[in-house]
Structure formats: structure tokens, C-alpha cells
PDB file of C-alpha atoms in Angstrom:
ATOM      1  CA  UNK S  22      46.511  81.283 -28.585  1.00  0.00           C
ATOM      2  CA  UNK S  23      43.846  79.797 -26.372  1.00  0.00           C
ATOM      3  CA  UNK S  24      42.027  82.424 -24.306  1.00  0.00           C
ATOM      4  CA  UNK S  25      41.823  79.972 -21.409  1.00  0.00           C
ATOM      5  CA  UNK S  26      44.509  79.547 -18.778  1.00  0.00           C
ATOM      6  CA  UNK S  27      44.987  75.988 -17.575  1.00  0.00           C
ATOM      7  CA  UNK S  28      45.779  75.396 -13.936  1.00  0.00           C
ATOM      8  CA  UNK S  29      48.637  73.124 -14.947  1.00  0.00           C
ATOM      9  CA  UNK S  30      50.166  71.796 -18.145  1.00  0.00           C
ATOM     10  CA  UNK S  31      52.147  68.575 -17.874  1.00  0.00           C
ATOM     11  CA  UNK S  32      54.858  67.952 -20.451  1.00  0.00           C
ATOM     12  CA  UNK S  33      55.554  64.239 -20.873  1.00  0.00           C
ATOM     13  CA  UNK S  34      53.261  61.253 -20.469  1.00  0.00           C
ATOM     14  CA  UNK S  35      55.407  58.550 -18.964  1.00  0.00           C
ATOM     15  CA  UNK S  36      54.805  57.177 -15.454  1.00  0.00           C
ATOM     16  CA  UNK S  37      55.609  60.537 -13.814  1.00  0.00           C
ATOM     17  CA  UNK S  38      53.472  62.673 -16.105  1.00  0.00           C
ATOM     18  CA  UNK S  39      50.509  60.294 -16.018  1.00  0.00           C
ATOM     19  CA  UNK S  40      50.644  59.960 -12.232  1.00  0.00           C
ATOM     20  CA  UNK S  41      50.641  63.751 -11.914  1.00  0.00           C
ATOM     21  CA  UNK S  42      47.692  63.936 -14.312  1.00  0.00           C
ATOM     22  CA  UNK S  43      45.695  61.480 -12.193  1.00  0.00           C
ATOM     23  CA  UNK S  44      46.408  63.430  -9.001  1.00  0.00           C
ATOM     24  CA  UNK S  45      45.739  66.858 -10.484  1.00  0.00           C
ATOM     25  CA  UNK S  46      42.522  65.776 -12.227  1.00  0.00           C
ATOM     26  CA  UNK S  47      41.276  64.321  -8.943  1.00  0.00           C
ATOM     27  CA  UNK S  48      42.033  67.686  -7.330  1.00  0.00           C
ATOM     28  CA  UNK S  49      39.421  69.115  -9.783  1.00  0.00           C
ATOM     29  CA  UNK S  50      42.029  71.207 -11.583  1.00  0.00           C
ATOM     30  CA  UNK S  51      41.949  72.222 -15.251  1.00  0.00           C
ATOM     31  CA  UNK S  52      44.948  70.441 -16.704  1.00  0.00           C
ATOM     32  CA  UNK S  53      46.414  69.468 -20.036  1.00  0.00           C
ATOM     33  CA  UNK S  54      48.877  66.648 -20.721  1.00  0.00           C
ATOM     34  CA  UNK S  55      51.132  66.814 -23.765  1.00  0.00           C
ATOM     35  CA  UNK S  56      52.410  63.434 -24.969  1.00  0.00           C
ATOM     36  CA  UNK S  57      54.970  63.168 -27.782  1.00  0.00           C
ATOM     37  CA  UNK S  58      54.891  59.368 -27.482  1.00  0.00           C
ATOM     38  CA  UNK S  59      58.508  58.666 -26.538  1.00  0.00           C
ATOM     39  CA  UNK S  60      58.286  57.397 -22.963  1.00  0.00           C
ATOM     40  CA  UNK S  61      61.040  54.877 -22.223  1.00  0.00           C
ATOM     41  CA  UNK S  62      58.520  52.854 -20.239  1.00  0.00           C
ATOM     42  CA  UNK S  63      56.968  51.749 -23.540  1.00  0.00           C
ATOM     43  CA  UNK S  64      60.196  49.830 -24.277  1.00  0.00           C
ATOM     44  CA  UNK S  65      59.784  47.510 -21.294  1.00  0.00           C
ATOM     45  CA  UNK S  66      58.829  43.989 -22.450  1.00  0.00           C
ATOM     46  CA  UNK S  67      57.864  42.950 -18.913  1.00  0.00           C
ATOM     47  CA  UNK S  68      58.550  44.763 -15.653  1.00  0.00           C
ATOM     48  CA  UNK S  69      58.893  42.283 -12.809  1.00  0.00           C
ATOM     49  CA  UNK S  70      59.835  44.677 -10.012  1.00  0.00           C
ATOM     50  CA  UNK S  71      56.849  47.040 -10.185  1.00  0.00           C
ATOM     51  CA  UNK S  72      54.900  46.444  -6.984  1.00  0.00           C
ATOM     52  CA  UNK S  73      51.420  45.016  -7.387  1.00  0.00           C
ATOM     53  CA  UNK S  74      52.172  42.946 -10.489  1.00  0.00           C
ATOM     54  CA  UNK S  75      53.682  39.671  -9.241  1.00  0.00           C
ATOM     55  CA  UNK S  76      53.633  38.171 -12.744  1.00  0.00           C
ATOM     56  CA  UNK S  77      55.039  41.340 -14.318  1.00  0.00           C
ATOM     57  CA  UNK S  78      53.481  43.886 -16.649  1.00  0.00           C
ATOM     58  CA  UNK S  79      54.356  45.111 -20.123  1.00  0.00           C
ATOM     59  CA  UNK S  80      55.470  48.762 -20.189  1.00  0.00           C
ATOM     60  CA  UNK S  81      52.969  49.852 -22.836  1.00  0.00           C
ATOM     61  CA  UNK S  82      50.167  48.083 -21.005  1.00  0.00           C
ATOM     62  CA  UNK S  83      51.071  49.905 -17.799  1.00  0.00           C
ATOM     63  CA  UNK S  84      51.052  53.242 -19.616  1.00  0.00           C
ATOM     64  CA  UNK S  85      47.693  52.469 -21.223  1.00  0.00           C
ATOM     65  CA  UNK S  86      46.159  51.629 -17.840  1.00  0.00           C
ATOM     66  CA  UNK S  87      47.444  54.919 -16.477  1.00  0.00           C
ATOM     67  CA  UNK S  88      46.109  56.839 -19.504  1.00  0.00           C
ATOM     68  CA  UNK S  89      42.679  55.312 -18.975  1.00  0.00           C
ATOM     69  CA  UNK S  90      42.781  56.186 -15.282  1.00  0.00           C
ATOM     70  CA  UNK S  91      43.755  59.808 -15.998  1.00  0.00           C
ATOM     71  CA  UNK S  92      41.039  60.112 -18.654  1.00  0.00           C
ATOM     72  CA  UNK S  93      38.455  58.732 -16.231  1.00  0.00           C
ATOM     73  CA  UNK S  94      38.922  61.844 -14.099  1.00  0.00           C
ATOM     74  CA  UNK S  95      38.922  64.251 -17.018  1.00  0.00           C
ATOM     75  CA  UNK S  96      42.623  64.722 -17.737  1.00  0.00           C
ATOM     76  CA  UNK S  97      42.983  66.023 -21.295  1.00  0.00           C
ATOM     77  CA  UNK S  98      45.833  64.213 -23.082  1.00  0.00           C
ATOM     78  CA  UNK S  99      47.015  65.604 -26.400  1.00  0.00           C
ATOM     79  CA  UNK S 100      49.572  63.958 -28.756  1.00  0.00           C
ATOM     80  CA  UNK S 101      51.765  67.019 -29.196  1.00  0.00           C
ATOM     81  CA  UNK S 102      55.429  67.916 -28.774  1.00  0.00           C
ATOM     82  CA  UNK S 103      56.226  71.041 -26.785  1.00  0.00           C
ATOM     83  CA  UNK S 104      58.794  73.170 -28.600  1.00  0.00           C
ATOM     84  CA  UNK S 105      59.108  76.185 -26.300  1.00  0.00           C
ATOM     85  CA  UNK S 106      58.360  77.264 -22.746  1.00  0.00           C
ATOM     86  CA  UNK S 107      58.623  80.710 -21.208  1.00  0.00           C
ATOM     87  CA  UNK S 108      57.167  82.874 -18.462  1.00  0.00           C
ATOM     88  CA  UNK S 109      54.896  85.725 -19.522  1.00  0.00           C
ATOM     89  CA  UNK S 110      55.116  88.375 -16.812  1.00  0.00           C
ATOM     90  CA  UNK S 111      52.359  90.511 -18.372  1.00  0.00           C
ATOM     91  CA  UNK S 112      49.726  87.786 -17.938  1.00  0.00           C
ATOM     92  CA  UNK S 113      51.450  86.110 -14.963  1.00  0.00           C
ATOM     93  CA  UNK S 114      51.402  82.710 -16.660  1.00  0.00           C
ATOM     94  CA  UNK S 115      53.580  80.283 -18.591  1.00  0.00           C
ATOM     95  CA  UNK S 116      53.424  80.212 -22.391  1.00  0.00           C
ATOM     96  CA  UNK S 117      53.748  76.697 -23.804  1.00  0.00           C
ATOM     97  CA  UNK S 118      54.342  76.363 -27.547  1.00  0.00           C
ATOM     98  CA  UNK S 119      53.542  73.280 -29.627  1.00  0.00           C
ATOM     99  CA  UNK S 120      54.808  74.152 -33.107  1.00  0.00           C
ATOM    100  CA  UNK S 121      52.360  76.890 -34.240  1.00  0.00           C
ATOM    101  CA  UNK S 122      49.992  76.588 -31.255  1.00  0.00           C
ATOM    102  CA  UNK S 123      50.380  78.354 -27.933  1.00  0.00           C
ATOM    103  CA  UNK S 124      48.816  77.559 -24.564  1.00  0.00           C
ATOM    104  CA  UNK S 125      48.804  79.303 -21.202  1.00  0.00           C
ATOM    105  CA  UNK S 126      49.075  77.785 -17.748  1.00  0.00           C
ATOM    106  CA  UNK S 127      49.439  78.975 -14.174  1.00  0.00           C
ATOM    107  CA  UNK S 128      51.878  76.143 -13.425  1.00  0.00           C
ATOM    108  CA  UNK S 129      53.882  73.641 -15.467  1.00  0.00           C
ATOM    109  CA  UNK S 130      55.181  70.194 -14.590  1.00  0.00           C
ATOM    110  CA  UNK S 131      58.052  68.841 -16.689  1.00  0.00           C
ATOM    111  CA  UNK S 132      58.134  65.039 -16.840  1.00  0.00           C
ATOM    112  CA  UNK S 133      60.226  64.823 -19.990  1.00  0.00           C
ATOM    113  CA  UNK S 134      62.582  62.050 -18.874  1.00  0.00           C
ATOM    114  CA  UNK S 135      65.839  61.027 -20.530  1.00  0.00           C
ATOM    115  CA  UNK S 136      66.991  59.199 -23.663  1.00  0.00           C
ATOM    116  CA  UNK S 137      69.450  56.316 -23.307  1.00  0.00           C
ATOM    117  CA  UNK S 138      72.521  56.387 -25.526  1.00  0.00           C
ATOM    118  CA  UNK S 139      72.736  53.162 -27.516  1.00  0.00           C
ATOM    119  CA  UNK S 140      75.855  51.670 -29.133  1.00  0.00           C
ATOM    120  CA  UNK S 141      76.643  52.860 -32.653  1.00  0.00           C
ATOM    121  CA  UNK S 142      75.527  50.435 -35.347  1.00  0.00           C
ATOM    122  CA  UNK S 143      72.285  49.207 -33.761  1.00  0.00           C
ATOM    123  CA  UNK S 144      69.372  50.227 -35.961  1.00  0.00           C
ATOM    124  CA  UNK S 145      65.822  50.690 -34.683  1.00  0.00           C
ATOM    125  CA  UNK S 146      64.538  47.329 -35.927  1.00  0.00           C
ATOM    126  CA  UNK S 147      67.336  45.331 -34.311  1.00  0.00           C
ATOM    127  CA  UNK S 148      67.161  47.424 -31.153  1.00  0.00           C
ATOM    128  CA  UNK S 149      63.408  46.922 -30.717  1.00  0.00           C
ATOM    129  CA  UNK S 150      63.568  43.174 -31.352  1.00  0.00           C
ATOM    130  CA  UNK S 151      66.536  42.722 -29.019  1.00  0.00           C
ATOM    131  CA  UNK S 152      64.800  44.765 -26.315  1.00  0.00           C
ATOM    132  CA  UNK S 153      61.611  42.699 -26.644  1.00  0.00           C
ATOM    133  CA  UNK S 154      63.636  39.496 -26.241  1.00  0.00           C
ATOM    134  CA  UNK S 155      65.686  40.759 -23.290  1.00  0.00           C
ATOM    135  CA  UNK S 156      68.911  40.682 -25.305  1.00  0.00           C
ATOM    136  CA  UNK S 157      69.468  44.421 -24.769  1.00  0.00           C
ATOM    137  CA  UNK S 158      68.702  45.862 -21.348  1.00  0.00           C
ATOM    138  CA  UNK S 159      69.297  49.296 -19.858  1.00  0.00           C
ATOM    139  CA  UNK S 160      68.370  49.057 -16.187  1.00  0.00           C
ATOM    140  CA  UNK S 161      70.198  46.532 -13.979  1.00  0.00           C
ATOM    141  CA  UNK S 162      68.228  47.843 -10.984  1.00  0.00           C
ATOM    142  CA  UNK S 163      65.004  46.832 -12.753  1.00  0.00           C
ATOM    143  CA  UNK S 164      66.011  43.582 -14.392  1.00  0.00           C
ATOM    144  CA  UNK S 165      69.347  42.378 -13.058  1.00  0.00           C
ATOM    145  CA  UNK S 166      67.446  39.468 -11.546  1.00  0.00           C
ATOM    146  CA  UNK S 167      66.496  38.306 -15.052  1.00  0.00           C
ATOM    147  CA  UNK S 168      70.172  37.795 -16.012  1.00  0.00           C
ATOM    148  CA  UNK S 169      71.010  35.688 -12.981  1.00  0.00           C
ATOM    149  CA  UNK S 170      73.841  33.284 -13.921  1.00  0.00           C
ATOM    150  CA  UNK S 171      73.660  34.286 -17.594  1.00  0.00           C
ATOM    151  CA  UNK S 172      76.391  35.477 -19.949  1.00  0.00           C
ATOM    152  CA  UNK S 173      76.322  39.280 -19.854  1.00  0.00           C
ATOM    153  CA  UNK S 174      78.235  42.048 -21.594  1.00  0.00           C
ATOM    154  CA  UNK S 175      78.418  45.673 -20.510  1.00  0.00           C
ATOM    155  CA  UNK S 176      79.417  48.112 -23.248  1.00  0.00           C
ATOM    156  CA  UNK S 177      81.173  50.989 -21.586  1.00  0.00           C
ATOM    157  CA  UNK S 178      84.377  52.059 -19.922  1.00  0.00           C
ATOM    158  CA  UNK S 179      85.651  54.448 -17.272  1.00  0.00           C
ATOM    159  CA  UNK S 180      84.055  54.786 -13.861  1.00  0.00           C
ATOM    160  CA  UNK S 181      80.495  54.519 -15.208  1.00  0.00           C
ATOM    161  CA  UNK S 182      81.063  51.328 -17.171  1.00  0.00           C
ATOM    162  CA  UNK S 183      83.036  49.734 -14.337  1.00  0.00           C
ATOM    163  CA  UNK S 184      80.354  50.624 -11.782  1.00  0.00           C
ATOM    164  CA  UNK S 185      77.591  49.059 -13.909  1.00  0.00           C
ATOM    165  CA  UNK S 186      79.606  45.880 -14.356  1.00  0.00           C
ATOM    166  CA  UNK S 187      80.267  45.729 -10.612  1.00  0.00           C
ATOM    167  CA  UNK S 188      76.551  46.154  -9.903  1.00  0.00           C
ATOM    168  CA  UNK S 189      75.677  43.282 -12.230  1.00  0.00           C
ATOM    169  CA  UNK S 190      78.296  41.093 -10.532  1.00  0.00           C
ATOM    170  CA  UNK S 191      75.691  40.560  -7.826  1.00  0.00           C
ATOM    171  CA  UNK S 192      73.633  38.567 -10.354  1.00  0.00           C
ATOM    172  CA  UNK S 193      76.151  36.677 -12.479  1.00  0.00           C
ATOM    173  CA  UNK S 194      79.833  35.766 -12.535  1.00  0.00           C
ATOM    174  CA  UNK S 195      80.010  35.636 -16.353  1.00  0.00           C
ATOM    175  CA  UNK S 196      80.578  39.326 -17.071  1.00  0.00           C
ATOM    176  CA  UNK S 197      82.552  41.074 -19.792  1.00  0.00           C
ATOM    177  CA  UNK S 198      83.151  44.825 -19.927  1.00  0.00           C
ATOM    178  CA  UNK S 199      83.626  45.843 -23.570  1.00  0.00           C
ATOM    179  CA  UNK S 200      84.948  49.251 -24.560  1.00  0.00           C
ATOM    180  CA  UNK S 201      82.736  50.951 -27.154  1.00  0.00           C
ATOM    181  CA  UNK S 202      85.747  52.450 -28.932  1.00  0.00           C
ATOM    182  CA  UNK S 203      89.331  51.270 -28.752  1.00  0.00           C
ATOM    183  CA  UNK S 204      91.238  50.499 -25.574  1.00  0.00           C
ATOM    184  CA  UNK S 205      89.579  50.866 -22.178  1.00  0.00           C
ATOM    185  CA  UNK S 206      89.969  54.065 -20.173  1.00  0.00           C
ATOM    186  CA  UNK S 207      90.126  52.626 -16.664  1.00  0.00           C
ATOM    187  CA  UNK S 208      91.996  53.812 -13.603  1.00  0.00           C
ATOM    188  CA  UNK S 209      94.285  51.496 -11.656  1.00  0.00           C
ATOM    189  CA  UNK S 210      91.659  51.418  -8.920  1.00  0.00           C
ATOM    190  CA  UNK S 211      88.927  50.365 -11.389  1.00  0.00           C
ATOM    191  CA  UNK S 212      91.128  47.662 -12.876  1.00  0.00           C
ATOM    192  CA  UNK S 213      91.942  46.291  -9.442  1.00  0.00           C
ATOM    193  CA  UNK S 214      88.265  46.184  -8.467  1.00  0.00           C
ATOM    194  CA  UNK S 215      87.310  44.486 -11.742  1.00  0.00           C
ATOM    195  CA  UNK S 216      90.106  41.941 -11.300  1.00  0.00           C
ATOM    196  CA  UNK S 217      88.922  41.183  -7.775  1.00  0.00           C
ATOM    197  CA  UNK S 218      85.413  40.583  -9.117  1.00  0.00           C
ATOM    198  CA  UNK S 219      86.574  38.403 -12.002  1.00  0.00           C
ATOM    199  CA  UNK S 220      85.153  40.762 -14.634  1.00  0.00           C
ATOM    200  CA  UNK S 221      86.797  40.333 -18.037  1.00  0.00           C
ATOM    201  CA  UNK S 222      87.763  43.405 -20.070  1.00  0.00           C
ATOM    202  CA  UNK S 223      87.761  43.446 -23.877  1.00  0.00           C
ATOM    203  CA  UNK S 224      88.760  46.334 -26.109  1.00  0.00           C
ATOM    204  CA  UNK S 225      86.607  47.731 -28.895  1.00  0.00           C
ATOM    205  CA  UNK S 226      85.536  48.967 -31.272  1.00  0.00           C
ATOM    206  CA  UNK S 227      82.143  47.237 -31.237  1.00  0.00           C
ATOM    207  CA  UNK S 228      80.182  46.630 -34.416  1.00  0.00           C
ATOM    208  CA  UNK S 229      78.247  44.178 -36.540  1.00  0.00           C
ATOM    209  CA  UNK S 230      75.473  43.752 -34.010  1.00  0.00           C
ATOM    210  CA  UNK S 231      73.042  40.916 -34.763  1.00  0.00           C
ATOM    211  CA  UNK S 232      70.860  38.322 -33.101  1.00  0.00           C
ATOM    212  CA  UNK S 233      72.516  34.939 -33.562  1.00  0.00           C
ATOM    213  CA  UNK S 234      71.437  31.669 -31.999  1.00  0.00           C
ATOM    214  CA  UNK S 235      69.196  33.393 -29.487  1.00  0.00           C
ATOM    215  CA  UNK S 236      72.004  35.701 -28.300  1.00  0.00           C
ATOM    216  CA  UNK S 237      73.175  39.215 -29.090  1.00  0.00           C
ATOM    217  CA  UNK S 238      76.449  39.025 -31.014  1.00  0.00           C
ATOM    218  CA  UNK S 239      78.922  41.701 -32.099  1.00  0.00           C
ATOM    219  CA  UNK S 240      82.523  42.231 -33.161  1.00  0.00           C
ATOM    220  CA  UNK S 241      85.245  43.286 -30.718  1.00  0.00           C
ATOM    221  CA  UNK S 242      89.038  43.550 -30.784  1.00  0.00           C
ATOM    222  CA  UNK S 243      89.064  39.939 -29.572  1.00  0.00           C
ATOM    223  CA  UNK S 244      86.809  38.797 -32.402  1.00  0.00           C
ATOM    224  CA  UNK S 245      83.108  38.065 -32.535  1.00  0.00           C
ATOM    225  CA  UNK S 246      81.451  37.475 -29.179  1.00  0.00           C
ATOM    226  CA  UNK S 247      77.895  36.530 -28.178  1.00  0.00           C
ATOM    227  CA  UNK S 248      75.998  37.088 -24.932  1.00  0.00           C
ATOM    228  CA  UNK S 249      72.635  36.306 -23.370  1.00  0.00           C
ATOM    229  CA  UNK S 250      72.144  39.996 -22.566  1.00  0.00           C
ATOM    230  CA  UNK S 251      73.883  43.271 -23.306  1.00  0.00           C
ATOM    231  CA  UNK S 252      73.792  46.378 -21.105  1.00  0.00           C
ATOM    232  CA  UNK S 253      74.895  49.638 -22.776  1.00  0.00           C
ATOM    233  CA  UNK S 254      76.513  51.798 -20.085  1.00  0.00           C
ATOM    234  CA  UNK S 255      76.888  54.833 -22.304  1.00  0.00           C
ATOM    235  CA  UNK S 256      74.993  57.412 -20.317  1.00  0.00           C
ATOM    236  CA  UNK S 257      71.887  59.266 -21.397  1.00  0.00           C
ATOM    237  CA  UNK S 258      70.645  62.612 -22.659  1.00  0.00           C
ATOM    238  CA  UNK S 259      68.533  64.448 -20.087  1.00  0.00           C
ATOM    239  CA  UNK S 260      65.559  66.213 -21.656  1.00  0.00           C
ATOM    240  CA  UNK S 261      65.916  69.412 -19.669  1.00  0.00           C
ATOM    241  CA  UNK S 262      66.022  71.816 -22.611  1.00  0.00           C
ATOM    242  CA  UNK S 263      62.605  73.336 -21.876  1.00  0.00           C
ATOM    243  CA  UNK S 264      63.600  74.012 -18.287  1.00  0.00           C
ATOM    244  CA  UNK S 265      66.771  75.751 -19.458  1.00  0.00           C
ATOM    245  CA  UNK S 266      64.771  77.876 -21.935  1.00  0.00           C
ATOM    246  CA  UNK S 267      62.565  78.983 -19.061  1.00  0.00           C
ATOM    247  CA  UNK S 268      65.562  79.921 -16.911  1.00  0.00           C
ATOM    248  CA  UNK S 269      65.541  76.989 -14.473  1.00  0.00           C
ATOM    249  CA  UNK S 270      68.757  75.770 -12.925  1.00  0.00           C
ATOM    250  CA  UNK S 271      70.180  72.395 -13.970  1.00  0.00           C
ATOM    251  CA  UNK S 272      73.046  70.338 -12.590  1.00  0.00           C
ATOM    252  CA  UNK S 273      76.289  69.338 -14.291  1.00  0.00           C
ATOM    253  CA  UNK S 274      74.675  66.232 -15.825  1.00  0.00           C
ATOM    254  CA  UNK S 275      71.738  68.277 -17.098  1.00  0.00           C
ATOM    255  CA  UNK S 276      69.208  67.107 -14.505  1.00  0.00           C
ATOM    256  CA  UNK S 277      66.772  69.800 -13.370  1.00  0.00           C
ATOM    257  CA  UNK S 278      67.411  71.099  -9.860  1.00  0.00           C
ATOM    258  CA  UNK S 279      64.339  71.059  -7.615  1.00  0.00           C
ATOM    259  CA  UNK S 280      63.488  71.593  -3.964  1.00  0.00           C
ATOM    260  CA  UNK S 281      61.855  69.093  -1.598  1.00  0.00           C
ATOM    261  CA  UNK S 282      58.476  69.762  -3.250  1.00  0.00           C
ATOM    262  CA  UNK S 283      59.871  69.269  -6.792  1.00  0.00           C
ATOM    263  CA  UNK S 284      59.683  72.997  -7.640  1.00  0.00           C
ATOM    264  CA  UNK S 285      62.483  74.350  -9.805  1.00  0.00           C
ATOM    265  CA  UNK S 286      64.283  77.665  -9.345  1.00  0.00           C
ATOM    266  CA  UNK S 287      61.485  79.228 -11.452  1.00  0.00           C
ATOM    267  CA  UNK S 288      58.384  79.696  -9.241  1.00  0.00           C
ATOM    268  CA  UNK S 289      55.475  77.649 -10.520  1.00  0.00           C
ATOM    269  CA  UNK S 290      57.645  75.393 -12.689  1.00  0.00           C
ATOM    270  CA  UNK S 291      57.931  71.840 -11.353  1.00  0.00           C
ATOM    271  CA  UNK S 292      59.723  68.706 -12.541  1.00  0.00           C
ATOM    272  CA  UNK S 293      59.477  65.021 -11.686  1.00  0.00           C
ATOM    273  CA  UNK S 294      60.907  61.687 -12.794  1.00  0.00           C
ATOM    274  CA  UNK S 295      64.162  60.860 -14.549  1.00  0.00           C
ATOM    275  CA  UNK S 296      64.641  64.456 -15.739  1.00  0.00           C
ATOM    276  CA  UNK S 297      65.268  65.307 -12.068  1.00  0.00           C
ATOM    277  CA  UNK S 298      67.473  62.413 -11.013  1.00  0.00           C
ATOM    278  CA  UNK S 299      68.658  59.397 -12.938  1.00  0.00           C
ATOM    279  CA  UNK S 300      67.410  56.596 -10.706  1.00  0.00           C
ATOM    280  CA  UNK S 301      65.407  55.274 -13.669  1.00  0.00           C
ATOM    281  CA  UNK S 302      62.722  53.661 -11.532  1.00  0.00           C
ATOM    282  CA  UNK S 303      59.004  53.834 -12.322  1.00  0.00           C
ATOM    283  CA  UNK S 304      58.071  53.748  -8.640  1.00  0.00           C
ATOM    284  CA  UNK S 305      60.402  56.657  -7.863  1.00  0.00           C
ATOM    285  CA  UNK S 306      59.069  58.739 -10.751  1.00  0.00           C
ATOM    286  CA  UNK S 307      55.484  58.098  -9.651  1.00  0.00           C
ATOM    287  CA  UNK S 308      56.291  59.066  -6.058  1.00  0.00           C
ATOM    288  CA  UNK S 309      57.895  62.319  -7.167  1.00  0.00           C
ATOM    289  CA  UNK S 310      54.877  63.081  -9.351  1.00  0.00           C
ATOM    290  CA  UNK S 311      52.531  62.669  -6.398  1.00  0.00           C
ATOM    291  CA  UNK S 312      54.597  65.101  -4.332  1.00  0.00           C
ATOM    292  CA  UNK S 313      54.820  67.622  -7.190  1.00  0.00           C
ATOM    293  CA  UNK S 314      51.099  67.415  -8.006  1.00  0.00           C
ATOM    294  CA  UNK S 315      50.134  68.051  -4.387  1.00  0.00           C
ATOM    295  CA  UNK S 316      52.552  70.984  -4.174  1.00  0.00           C
ATOM    296  CA  UNK S 317      51.000  72.411  -7.355  1.00  0.00           C
ATOM    297  CA  UNK S 318      47.507  72.059  -5.898  1.00  0.00           C
ATOM    298  CA  UNK S 319      48.540  73.803  -2.681  1.00  0.00           C
ATOM    299  CA  UNK S 320      50.302  76.595  -4.573  1.00  0.00           C
ATOM    300  CA  UNK S 321      47.181  77.249  -6.666  1.00  0.00           C
ATOM    301  CA  UNK S 322      45.009  77.216  -3.552  1.00  0.00           C
ATOM    302  CA  UNK S 323      47.141  80.026  -2.138  1.00  0.00           C
ATOM    303  CA  UNK S 324      47.389  82.089  -5.332  1.00  0.00           C
ATOM    304  CA  UNK S 325      44.017  81.757  -7.071  1.00  0.00           C
ATOM    305  CA  UNK S 326      41.885  79.945  -4.521  1.00  0.00           C
ATOM    306  CA  UNK S 327      40.227  76.568  -5.074  1.00  0.00           C
ATOM    307  CA  UNK S 328      36.512  76.226  -4.385  1.00  0.00           C
ATOM    308  CA  UNK S 329      33.781  73.898  -5.587  1.00  0.00           C
TER     309      UNK S 329
END
């Protein structure tokens, strides 16, 4: 165990974690940033709705710019996965475990994000290539504009699948909602709304995914179908396990509950980004991180005092 106590340890190095690192380093705080290398932002081929980049920016390039900016102010980024988090009342600090290493911090910011559920039968190689070519997309808020008037499939069912298809109807009329399993599970109200929008429904199961003729193709109960883009509407896994281990409250969907300053129910433990609320927007995650980082700075000023 390190004998030092960091002012703050940030878990997760996506847009939220890196923004917090920039803020906290510029507040002259001793911080550490643990990065397991799985930020969803790295998947983005080109983000066209991130303000300040009118020609778009690649997700990995954006992350690298933010890493460089954090490092410029002395933020220590370490490629490690945090495996445990708990409060140590004896030392009045958090204990953060990375496999066989343990660190101590006065405050912790969780920016661990979420993991999108992908359709069964899509391996990593196909998934990465299809993502890079815009054939698989996960965020209609981010990139619905890019599928304007194109042939689009949404894999999903129930209220969530129907809602995603309805959202995309604002960009294209050629929409098909495909059930991932067998028959659709849709209420009469959902069916009526989909009918009114002209959204076709096709039963599953889905399988045999491949890139064919510049489109994403797969098998359905209606036979093989091909689309310009595919949106999986299969939900996501919220990475809130560390918060739960530390005793923080989470909501029904697993998102970490926080107050207006992004502090959890555990004093000194903060969270920001998609692990808090599933808006899945870089700008929103960065804004939350700025609020959380400033709240952390102010908390430390009250508890340990900050002087130069």
C-alpha cells in the first residue's frame, strides 16, 4: 500500500474522467486516474455533434487530446483496472484496489460508464469494422443525422425498441424494427404508434450477421435482410459495481444516485457521466465532470484546507 493519500482518485478515463482530471489537476490537487482502456468514446469513428469540431472528430483522437491536456497539468494516468473500493474509517480515506496493489484517497470520482449490449452472433472483428463504417450505431441522439433517408434497422422490441425506432423516424421513413428473439413483445399502444409512423416490424431470431454489398445483412424470420445502418436497442450494463461495493445507492437500472453536486450517498464518493444517467452524450458527461470536480475541490478545502 502506498503511504501517500491522494486528494482524489478517478476511476475511468473516458470524457467524464478525463475532464475531471483536467479540472482537478488545475486546482493543484494530487490526483490519480485509473484507465482500463474500455471507454465507449474510442468506438466513435467520427463525432459530428461535439461542439467545436465542425468537420467532426474521431473518438480516439478526442480522448488522446484530453489525455495530453490532463498530463500537461500533472494528472497521473495509470493503465490499471480497479477491482475493489471501500471506505477505511480508521484512516478516514477510501481504499482503492487494483489487483494486488492498494491506494488511498480522500475522495473518489467514479466515471466508469456503461457497456452496450450487442446482438448475439456479432464477433469483435465484425463489430469493430461495422462500427468504423457506420453500419452499426448505438446513439441516435449523436448520429441520427448521418442516417437521414437511409435504410435503417433497429434490433429490439418492447417499449425500449419501439421508442428508439420512433426517435429515428425523425431522420428516415425506411425503418424496420426487428425482434432479437422470436415474435415481438409490443403492447397495443406501441403497435398503433408504430403503424401510424409507418415502421415495419419483423420477427426474429436474428443471426448470420455480415457486411454484404456495403450494408449490414442478417437473417430474420422473413429471410435475409440488409440495411445501411443497424441500431441495437438492447439496453446496456451500467458499471456501478464499485459504487455498490462501497455502499452507495443505485437506481432500478443500476445507475448511481447522486445529488446536485454529483456526490453519492457515501460522503466523498462522486460519480459522473453515463454511470449516473444514460443520456450517452459526451458533452453531458463532461459537464457533469466539471461540476463534480469543483465540488470535490470545495469539499477538500473545507476538510483539509488548500493552500499554495
